[in-house]
Short mmCIF file of C-alpha atoms and ligand atoms in Angstrom, two decimals:
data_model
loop_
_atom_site.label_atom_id
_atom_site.label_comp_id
_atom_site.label_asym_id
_atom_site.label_seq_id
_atom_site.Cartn_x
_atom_site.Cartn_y
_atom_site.Cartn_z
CA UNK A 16 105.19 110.85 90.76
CA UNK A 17 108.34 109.76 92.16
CA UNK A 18 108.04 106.50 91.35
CA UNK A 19 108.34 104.49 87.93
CA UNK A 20 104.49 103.32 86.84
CA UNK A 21 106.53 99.97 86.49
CA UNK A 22 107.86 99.58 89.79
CA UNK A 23 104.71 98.77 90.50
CA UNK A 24 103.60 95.18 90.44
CA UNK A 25 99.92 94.93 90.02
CA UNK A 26 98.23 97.86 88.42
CA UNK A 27 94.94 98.91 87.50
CA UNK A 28 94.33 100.91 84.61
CA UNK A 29 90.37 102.88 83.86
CA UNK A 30 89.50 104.68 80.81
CA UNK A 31 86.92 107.66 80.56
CA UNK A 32 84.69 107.45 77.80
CA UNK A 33 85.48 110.19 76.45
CA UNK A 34 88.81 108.87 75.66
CA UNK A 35 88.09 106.59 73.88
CA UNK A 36 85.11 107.66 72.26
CA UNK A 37 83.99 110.19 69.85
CA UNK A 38 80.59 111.25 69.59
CA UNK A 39 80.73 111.30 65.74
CA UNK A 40 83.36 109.13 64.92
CA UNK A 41 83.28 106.84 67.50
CA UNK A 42 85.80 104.41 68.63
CA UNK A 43 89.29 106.79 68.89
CA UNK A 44 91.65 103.57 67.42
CA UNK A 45 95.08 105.75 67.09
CA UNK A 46 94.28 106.86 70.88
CA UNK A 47 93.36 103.04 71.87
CA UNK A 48 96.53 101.56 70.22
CA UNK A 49 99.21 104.22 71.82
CA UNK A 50 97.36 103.11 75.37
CA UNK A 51 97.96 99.56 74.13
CA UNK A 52 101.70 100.12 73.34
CA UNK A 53 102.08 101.11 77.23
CA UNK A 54 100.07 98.47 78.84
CA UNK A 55 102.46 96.00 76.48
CA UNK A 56 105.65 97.95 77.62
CA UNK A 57 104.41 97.77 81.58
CA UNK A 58 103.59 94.52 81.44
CA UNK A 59 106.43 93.22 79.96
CA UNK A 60 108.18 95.27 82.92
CA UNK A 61 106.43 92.39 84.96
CA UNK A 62 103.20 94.36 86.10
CA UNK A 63 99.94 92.59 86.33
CA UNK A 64 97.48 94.96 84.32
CA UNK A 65 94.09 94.96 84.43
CA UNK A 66 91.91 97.41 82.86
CA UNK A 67 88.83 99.07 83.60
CA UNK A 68 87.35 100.20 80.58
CA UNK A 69 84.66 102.82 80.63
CA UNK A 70 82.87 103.42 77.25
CA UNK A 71 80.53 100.75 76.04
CA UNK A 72 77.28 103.02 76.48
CA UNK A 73 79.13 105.92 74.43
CA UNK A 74 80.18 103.73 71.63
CA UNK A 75 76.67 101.66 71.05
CA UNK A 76 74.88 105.17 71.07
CA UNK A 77 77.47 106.19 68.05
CA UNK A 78 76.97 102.23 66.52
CA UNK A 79 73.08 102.60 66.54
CA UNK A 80 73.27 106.31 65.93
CA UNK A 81 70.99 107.12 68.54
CA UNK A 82 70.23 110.95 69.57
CA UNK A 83 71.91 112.73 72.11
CA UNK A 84 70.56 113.50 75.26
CA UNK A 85 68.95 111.51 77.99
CA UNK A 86 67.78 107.75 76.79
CA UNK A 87 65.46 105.45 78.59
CA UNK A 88 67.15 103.16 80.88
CA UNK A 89 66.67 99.66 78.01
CA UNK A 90 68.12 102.18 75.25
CA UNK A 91 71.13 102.30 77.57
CA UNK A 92 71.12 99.07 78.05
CA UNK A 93 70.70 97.66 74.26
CA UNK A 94 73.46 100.72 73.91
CA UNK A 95 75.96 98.76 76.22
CA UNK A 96 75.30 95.44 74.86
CA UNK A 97 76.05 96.64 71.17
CA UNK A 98 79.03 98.87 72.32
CA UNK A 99 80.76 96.45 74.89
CA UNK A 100 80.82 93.73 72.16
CA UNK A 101 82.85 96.59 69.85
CA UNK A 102 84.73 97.34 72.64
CA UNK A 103 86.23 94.26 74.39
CA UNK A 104 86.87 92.83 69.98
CA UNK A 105 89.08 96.34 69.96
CA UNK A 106 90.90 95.20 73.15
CA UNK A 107 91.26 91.34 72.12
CA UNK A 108 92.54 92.07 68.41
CA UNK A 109 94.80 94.85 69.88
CA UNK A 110 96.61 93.10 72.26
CA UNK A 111 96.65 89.86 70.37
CA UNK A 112 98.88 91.78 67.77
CA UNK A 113 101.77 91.75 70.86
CA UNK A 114 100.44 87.95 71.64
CA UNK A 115 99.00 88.82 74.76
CA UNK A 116 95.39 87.25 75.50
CA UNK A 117 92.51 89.36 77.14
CA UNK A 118 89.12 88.52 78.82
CA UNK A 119 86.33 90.24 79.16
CA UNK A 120 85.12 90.42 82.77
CA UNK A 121 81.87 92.18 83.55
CA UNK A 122 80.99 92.71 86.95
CA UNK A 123 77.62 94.29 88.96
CA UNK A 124 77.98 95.81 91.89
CA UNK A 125 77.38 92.35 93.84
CA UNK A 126 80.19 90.96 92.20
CA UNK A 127 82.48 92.93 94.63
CA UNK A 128 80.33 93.88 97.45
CA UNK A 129 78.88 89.84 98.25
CA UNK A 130 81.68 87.96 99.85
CA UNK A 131 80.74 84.84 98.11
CA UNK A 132 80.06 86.54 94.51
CA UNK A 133 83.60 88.22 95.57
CA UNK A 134 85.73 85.07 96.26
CA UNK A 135 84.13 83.72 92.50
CA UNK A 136 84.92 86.65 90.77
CA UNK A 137 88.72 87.14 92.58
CA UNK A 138 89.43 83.88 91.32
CA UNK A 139 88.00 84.62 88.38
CA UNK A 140 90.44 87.92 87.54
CA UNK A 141 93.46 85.98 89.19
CA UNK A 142 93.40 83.13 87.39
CA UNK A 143 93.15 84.95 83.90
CA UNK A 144 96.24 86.98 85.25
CA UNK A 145 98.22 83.65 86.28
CA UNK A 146 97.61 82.78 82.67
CA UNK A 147 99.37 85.85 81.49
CA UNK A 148 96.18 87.54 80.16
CA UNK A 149 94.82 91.35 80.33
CA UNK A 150 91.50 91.60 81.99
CA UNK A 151 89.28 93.96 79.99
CA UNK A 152 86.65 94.50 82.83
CA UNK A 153 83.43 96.92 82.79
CA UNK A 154 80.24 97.21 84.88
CA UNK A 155 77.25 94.53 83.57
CA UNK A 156 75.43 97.80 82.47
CA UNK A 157 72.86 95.75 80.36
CA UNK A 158 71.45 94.05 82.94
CA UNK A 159 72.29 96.56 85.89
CA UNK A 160 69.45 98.53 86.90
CA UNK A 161 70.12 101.33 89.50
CA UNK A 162 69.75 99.83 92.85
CA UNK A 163 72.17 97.21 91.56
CA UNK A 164 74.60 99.34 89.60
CA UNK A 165 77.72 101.19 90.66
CA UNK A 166 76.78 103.29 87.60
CA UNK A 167 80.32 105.09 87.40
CA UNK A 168 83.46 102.96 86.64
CA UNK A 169 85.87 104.91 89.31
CA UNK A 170 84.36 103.58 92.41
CA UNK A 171 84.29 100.19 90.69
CA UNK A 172 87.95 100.27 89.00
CA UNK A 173 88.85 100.81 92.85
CA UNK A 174 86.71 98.22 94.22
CA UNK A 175 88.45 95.91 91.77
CA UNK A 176 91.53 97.36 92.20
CA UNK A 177 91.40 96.68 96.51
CA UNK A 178 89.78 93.11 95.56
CA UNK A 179 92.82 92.08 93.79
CA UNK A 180 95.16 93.68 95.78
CA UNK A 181 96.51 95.98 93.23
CA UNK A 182 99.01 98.48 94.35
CA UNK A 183 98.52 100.67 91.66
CA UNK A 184 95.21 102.41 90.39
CA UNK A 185 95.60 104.61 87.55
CA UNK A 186 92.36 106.98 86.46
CA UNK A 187 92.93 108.49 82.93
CA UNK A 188 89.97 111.11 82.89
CA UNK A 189 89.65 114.16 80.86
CA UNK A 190 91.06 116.33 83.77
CA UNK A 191 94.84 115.65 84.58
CA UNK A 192 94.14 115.44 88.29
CA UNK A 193 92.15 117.19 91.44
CA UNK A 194 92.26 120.86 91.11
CA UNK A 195 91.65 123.57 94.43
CA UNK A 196 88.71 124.19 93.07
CA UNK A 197 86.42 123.18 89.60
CA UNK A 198 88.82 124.90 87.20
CA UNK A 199 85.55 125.57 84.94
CA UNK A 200 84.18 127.96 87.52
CA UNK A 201 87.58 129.34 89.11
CA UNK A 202 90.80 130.38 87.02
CA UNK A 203 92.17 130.66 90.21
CA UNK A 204 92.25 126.57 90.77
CA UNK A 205 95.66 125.12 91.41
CA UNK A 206 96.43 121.59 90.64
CA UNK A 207 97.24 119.35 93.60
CA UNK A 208 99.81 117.19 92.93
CA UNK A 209 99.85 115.29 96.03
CA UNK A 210 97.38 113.78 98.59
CA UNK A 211 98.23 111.72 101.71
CA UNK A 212 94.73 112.12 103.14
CA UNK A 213 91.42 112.43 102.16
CA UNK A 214 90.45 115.25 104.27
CA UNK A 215 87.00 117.30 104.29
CA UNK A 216 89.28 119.81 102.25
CA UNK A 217 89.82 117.43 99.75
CA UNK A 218 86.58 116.28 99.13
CA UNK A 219 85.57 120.09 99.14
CA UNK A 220 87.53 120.73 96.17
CA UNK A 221 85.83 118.01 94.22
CA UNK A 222 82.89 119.98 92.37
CA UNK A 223 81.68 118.23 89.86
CA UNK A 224 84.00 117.23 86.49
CA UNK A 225 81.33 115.29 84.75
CA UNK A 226 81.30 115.57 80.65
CA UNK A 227 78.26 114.24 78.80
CA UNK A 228 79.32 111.31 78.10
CA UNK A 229 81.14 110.12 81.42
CA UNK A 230 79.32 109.42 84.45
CA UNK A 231 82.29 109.98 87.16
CA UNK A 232 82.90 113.67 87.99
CA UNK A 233 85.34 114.26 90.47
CA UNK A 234 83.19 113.87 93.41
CA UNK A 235 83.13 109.90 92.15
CA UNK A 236 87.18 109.84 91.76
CA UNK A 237 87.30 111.26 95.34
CA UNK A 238 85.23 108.45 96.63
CA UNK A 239 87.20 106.22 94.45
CA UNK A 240 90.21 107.43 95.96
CA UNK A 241 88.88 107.07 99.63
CA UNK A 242 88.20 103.09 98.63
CA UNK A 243 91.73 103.04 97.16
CA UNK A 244 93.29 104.27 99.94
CA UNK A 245 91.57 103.18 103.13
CA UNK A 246 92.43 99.03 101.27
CA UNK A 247 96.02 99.65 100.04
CA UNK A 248 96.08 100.75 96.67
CA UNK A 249 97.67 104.33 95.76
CA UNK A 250 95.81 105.92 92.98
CA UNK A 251 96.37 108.80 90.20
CA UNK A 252 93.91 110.54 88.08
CA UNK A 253 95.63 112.02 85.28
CA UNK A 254 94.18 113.29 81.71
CA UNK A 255 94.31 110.53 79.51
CA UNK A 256 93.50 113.00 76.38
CA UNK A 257 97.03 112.64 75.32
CA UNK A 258 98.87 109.65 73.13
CA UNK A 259 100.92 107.00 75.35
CA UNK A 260 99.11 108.65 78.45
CA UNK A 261 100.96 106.22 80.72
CA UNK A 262 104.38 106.82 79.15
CA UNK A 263 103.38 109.93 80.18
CA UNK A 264 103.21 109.49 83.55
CA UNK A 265 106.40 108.80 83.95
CA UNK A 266 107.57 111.27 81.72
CA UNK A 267 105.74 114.08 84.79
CA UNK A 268 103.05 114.99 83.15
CA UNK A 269 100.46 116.88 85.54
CA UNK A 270 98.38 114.38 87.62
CA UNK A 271 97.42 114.38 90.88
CA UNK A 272 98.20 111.05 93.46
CA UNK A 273 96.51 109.47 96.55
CA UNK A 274 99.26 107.68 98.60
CA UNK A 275 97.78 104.32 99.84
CA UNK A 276 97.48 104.38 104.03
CA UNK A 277 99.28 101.22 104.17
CA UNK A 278 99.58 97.91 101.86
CA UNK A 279 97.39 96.00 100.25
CA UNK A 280 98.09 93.12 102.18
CA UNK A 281 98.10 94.74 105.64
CA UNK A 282 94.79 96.82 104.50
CA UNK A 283 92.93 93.24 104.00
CA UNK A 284 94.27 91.47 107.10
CA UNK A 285 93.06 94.50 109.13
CA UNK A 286 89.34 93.80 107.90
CA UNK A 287 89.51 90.52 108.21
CA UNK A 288 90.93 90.84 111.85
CA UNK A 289 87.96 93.16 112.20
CA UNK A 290 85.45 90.84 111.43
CA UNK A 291 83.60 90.04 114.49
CA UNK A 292 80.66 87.69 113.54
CA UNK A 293 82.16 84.00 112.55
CA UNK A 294 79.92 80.84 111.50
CA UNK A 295 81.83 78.27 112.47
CA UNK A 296 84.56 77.04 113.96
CA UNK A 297 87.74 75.16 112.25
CA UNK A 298 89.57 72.99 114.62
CA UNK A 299 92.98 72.47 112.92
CA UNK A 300 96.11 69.87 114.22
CA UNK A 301 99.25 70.26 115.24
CA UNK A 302 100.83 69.95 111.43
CA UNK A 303 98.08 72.92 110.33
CA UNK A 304 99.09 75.25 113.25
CA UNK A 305 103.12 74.57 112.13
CA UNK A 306 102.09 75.10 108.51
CA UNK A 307 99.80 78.60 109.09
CA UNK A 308 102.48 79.88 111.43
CA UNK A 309 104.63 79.13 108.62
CA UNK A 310 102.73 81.61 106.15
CA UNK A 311 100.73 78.47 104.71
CA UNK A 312 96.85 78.22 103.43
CA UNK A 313 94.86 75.81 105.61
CA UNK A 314 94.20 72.80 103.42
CA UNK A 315 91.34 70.52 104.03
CA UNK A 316 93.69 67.57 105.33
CA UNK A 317 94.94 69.71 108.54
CA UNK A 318 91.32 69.82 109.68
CA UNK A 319 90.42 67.72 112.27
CA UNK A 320 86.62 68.61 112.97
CA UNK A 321 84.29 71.92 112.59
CA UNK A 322 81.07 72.76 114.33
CA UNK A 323 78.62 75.53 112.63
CA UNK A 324 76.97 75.87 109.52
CA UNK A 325 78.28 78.36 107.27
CA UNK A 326 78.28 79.18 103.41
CA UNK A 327 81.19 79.54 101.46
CA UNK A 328 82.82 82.82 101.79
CA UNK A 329 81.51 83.42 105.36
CA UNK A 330 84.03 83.98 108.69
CA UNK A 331 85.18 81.55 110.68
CA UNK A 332 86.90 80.77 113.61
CA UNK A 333 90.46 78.56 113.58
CA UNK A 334 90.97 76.90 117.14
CA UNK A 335 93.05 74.28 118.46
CA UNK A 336 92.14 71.31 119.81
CA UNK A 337 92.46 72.47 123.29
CA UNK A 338 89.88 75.52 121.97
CA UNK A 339 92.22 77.89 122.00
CA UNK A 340 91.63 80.19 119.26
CA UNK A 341 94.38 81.15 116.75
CA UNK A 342 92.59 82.91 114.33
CA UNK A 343 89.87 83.50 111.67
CA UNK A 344 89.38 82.95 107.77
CA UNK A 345 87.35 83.16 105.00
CA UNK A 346 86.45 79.96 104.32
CA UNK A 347 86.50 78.65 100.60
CA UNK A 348 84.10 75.29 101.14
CA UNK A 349 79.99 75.46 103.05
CA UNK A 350 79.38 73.35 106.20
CA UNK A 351 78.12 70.30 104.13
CA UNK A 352 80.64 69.97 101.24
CA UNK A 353 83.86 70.57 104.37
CA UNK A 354 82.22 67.59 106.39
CA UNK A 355 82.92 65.59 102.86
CA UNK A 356 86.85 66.71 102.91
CA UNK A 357 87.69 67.19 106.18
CA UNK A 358 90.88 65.24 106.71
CA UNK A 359 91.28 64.38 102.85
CA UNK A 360 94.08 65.24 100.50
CA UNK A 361 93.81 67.91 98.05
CA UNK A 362 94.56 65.91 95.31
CA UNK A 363 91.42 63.84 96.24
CA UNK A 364 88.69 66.85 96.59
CA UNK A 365 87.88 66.72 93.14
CA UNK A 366 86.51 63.04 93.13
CA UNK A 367 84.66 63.32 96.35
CA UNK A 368 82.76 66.41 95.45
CA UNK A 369 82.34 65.57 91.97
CA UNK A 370 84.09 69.18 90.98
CA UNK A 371 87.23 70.61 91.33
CA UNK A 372 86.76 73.27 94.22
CA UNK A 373 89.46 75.49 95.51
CA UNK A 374 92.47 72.93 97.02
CA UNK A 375 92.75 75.59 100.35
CA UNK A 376 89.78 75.93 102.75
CA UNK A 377 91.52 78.98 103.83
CA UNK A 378 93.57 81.08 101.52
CA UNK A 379 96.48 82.32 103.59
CA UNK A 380 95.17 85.74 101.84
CA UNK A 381 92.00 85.50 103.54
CA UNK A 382 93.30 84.61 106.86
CA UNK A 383 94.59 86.43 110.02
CA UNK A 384 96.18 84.65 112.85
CA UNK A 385 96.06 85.97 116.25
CA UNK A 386 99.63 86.56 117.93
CA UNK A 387 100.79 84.45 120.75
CA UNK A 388 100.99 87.33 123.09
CA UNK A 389 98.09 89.08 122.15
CA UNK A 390 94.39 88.94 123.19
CA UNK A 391 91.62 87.34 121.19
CA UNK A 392 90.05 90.79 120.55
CA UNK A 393 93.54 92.34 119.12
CA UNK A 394 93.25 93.58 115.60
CA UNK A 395 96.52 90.87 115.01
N1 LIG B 18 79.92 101.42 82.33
C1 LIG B 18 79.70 102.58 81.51
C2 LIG B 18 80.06 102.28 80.06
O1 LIG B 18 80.85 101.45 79.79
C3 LIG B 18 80.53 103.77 81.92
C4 LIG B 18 80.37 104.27 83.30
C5 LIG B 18 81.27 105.49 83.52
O2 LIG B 18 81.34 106.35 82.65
O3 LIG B 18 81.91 105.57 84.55
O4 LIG B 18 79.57 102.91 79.17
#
């Protein structure tokens, strides 16, 4: 890697289960507290870390000493529940020591994939990060059945990773990176140390790295490296079986890394830009259009009128009051709670919907505006 893991400023860390967890033994504690000693040392670097921990199934089947082999789908379930509760304790009293705060976040695959779920749970995550604390996040596996569940933790680790714009995804498997071929089956296999696109070749390679008690092979970090990618976020798998596996890193141990195809930023703008459906329509005034063109959110009080009935978290369109459209948004307020604020101060939301909502009904984030010269259909 040429560049410092703590150059980086928002990163996302994801842990194999069988990393942290032994099948006899259980929970690997001298393993768990070198990791912690690096997420301390990058974060006090100034990165945002969030961490994507795999390994609550694994550790309840040690805690309740069930058999090995294939369970029925509540036995996996009552396994996550009892190991996720061992698990996110471990994190808490770990990073506590260093005075650092965690919170457990556990997400189903509607969590990221509904826009409205995904606006609760974004602010969710950032808000816990503005506070200074460690998000410990897994999959909801005890009440995730399989048409619900992502059901491996590298496609969602990226899914988090582009939801919070994270520039940084780290994978610490039990392979140190994508290899030519399944090393298992060819000596021959090379490591390849770099990736800049996710070719047919690529995905070729991926065979399957699966253990027995991890559920991503490589064929699920490849797809976890296409979502990384395509939305901003550069990624590395690297084996984790090491102590201080991201001190590691920088120290060149073998990995392999995905270069994001552009920023996070510019990745989310384009789909939002390519949104084509809208629900409504925001008519903003002259101070709004000043402010947005300025890099501002749209607040409530540079609305003049809407027309459409939309949900929170759907698209809308951001026109003038000549109709002239300058843009579209996610907006953070449904048709009947923005006819109560429309025009109102921020500081004043709270008492007129009887809860404090978001204070933007646009996050600049979740906004593209269309340039002067361009047409409406540009992707701006
Ligand atoms: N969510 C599962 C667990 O915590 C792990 C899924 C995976 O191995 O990717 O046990």
């Amino acid at each position: 890697m040429n560049k410092k893991l703590s150059s980086h400023k928002r990163i996302v860390i994801k842990l194999g289960s069988s990393l942290l967890v032994d099948n006899d033994s259980g929970l690997k504690n001298n393993w768990l507290q070198s990791l912690l000693e690096d997420i301390v040392g990058l974060k006090r670097a100034g990165c945002d870390i969030l961490v994507v921990s795999s390994g609550a199934i694994a550790l309840g089947r040690t805690v309740l000493k069930l058999p090995s082999g294939i369970l029925k789908l509540e036995e996996y379930q009552a396994a996550a529940a009892t190991g996720q509760i061992v698990l996110a304790s471990t994190f808490s009293s770990g990073l506590e020591k260093y005075d650092i705060h965690s919170g457990q976040i556990l997400l189903t695959y509607g969590d990221t994939e509904e826009r409205r779920r995904y606006l609760n749970a974004r602010a969710t995550i950032e808000t816990l990060l503005e506070f200074g604390a460690i998000p410990i996040i897994n999959e909801n596996d005890t009440v995730a059945t399989s048409e619900i569940r992502y059901g491996d933790n590298d496609r969602l680790a990226a899914r988090v990773a582009t939801m919070m714009s994270a520039d940084m995804l780290v994978l610490l498997s039990d392979i140190d990176g994508l290899y030519t071929a399944p090393p298992s089956q060819n000596p021959e296999a090379k490591l390849v140390s770099d990736v800049t696109r996710i070719t047919p070749e690529i995905e070729a390679m991926a065979g399957d790295a699966g253990t027995e008690l991890s559920r991503g092979g490589m064929i699920t970090k490849i797809s976890a490296a296409r979502i990384a990618s395509e939305n901003g976020t550069a990624m590395i798998i690297t084996s984790g079986k090491h102590l201080n596996p991201l001190k590691a890193l920088d120290e060149g141990v073998p990995h392999t890394l995905f270069h994001a195809a552009e920023t996070p930023r510019s990745a989310r703008k384009k789909w939002i830009a390519g949104q084509l459906q809208t629900r409504g329509v925001i008519v903003i005034d002259e101070g709004a259009i000043g402010a947005l063109k300025n890099g501002k959110s749209l607040l409530p009080a540079g609305v003049n009128s809407f027309d459409g009935n939309f949900l929170r978290g759907d698209m809308v369109s951001i026109i003038d009051n000549k109709g002239k459209v300058l843009g579209q948004g996610i907006i953070a307020f449904d048709s009947a709670n923005a006819k109560k604020i429309i025009g109102k101060r921020s500081a004043d939301i709270a008492e007129i919907l009887g809860y404090a909502g978001r204070s933007e009904m646009i996050h600049r984030d979740d906004m593209i505006l269309i340039e002067p010269n361009s047409t409406e259909n540009s992707d701006a």
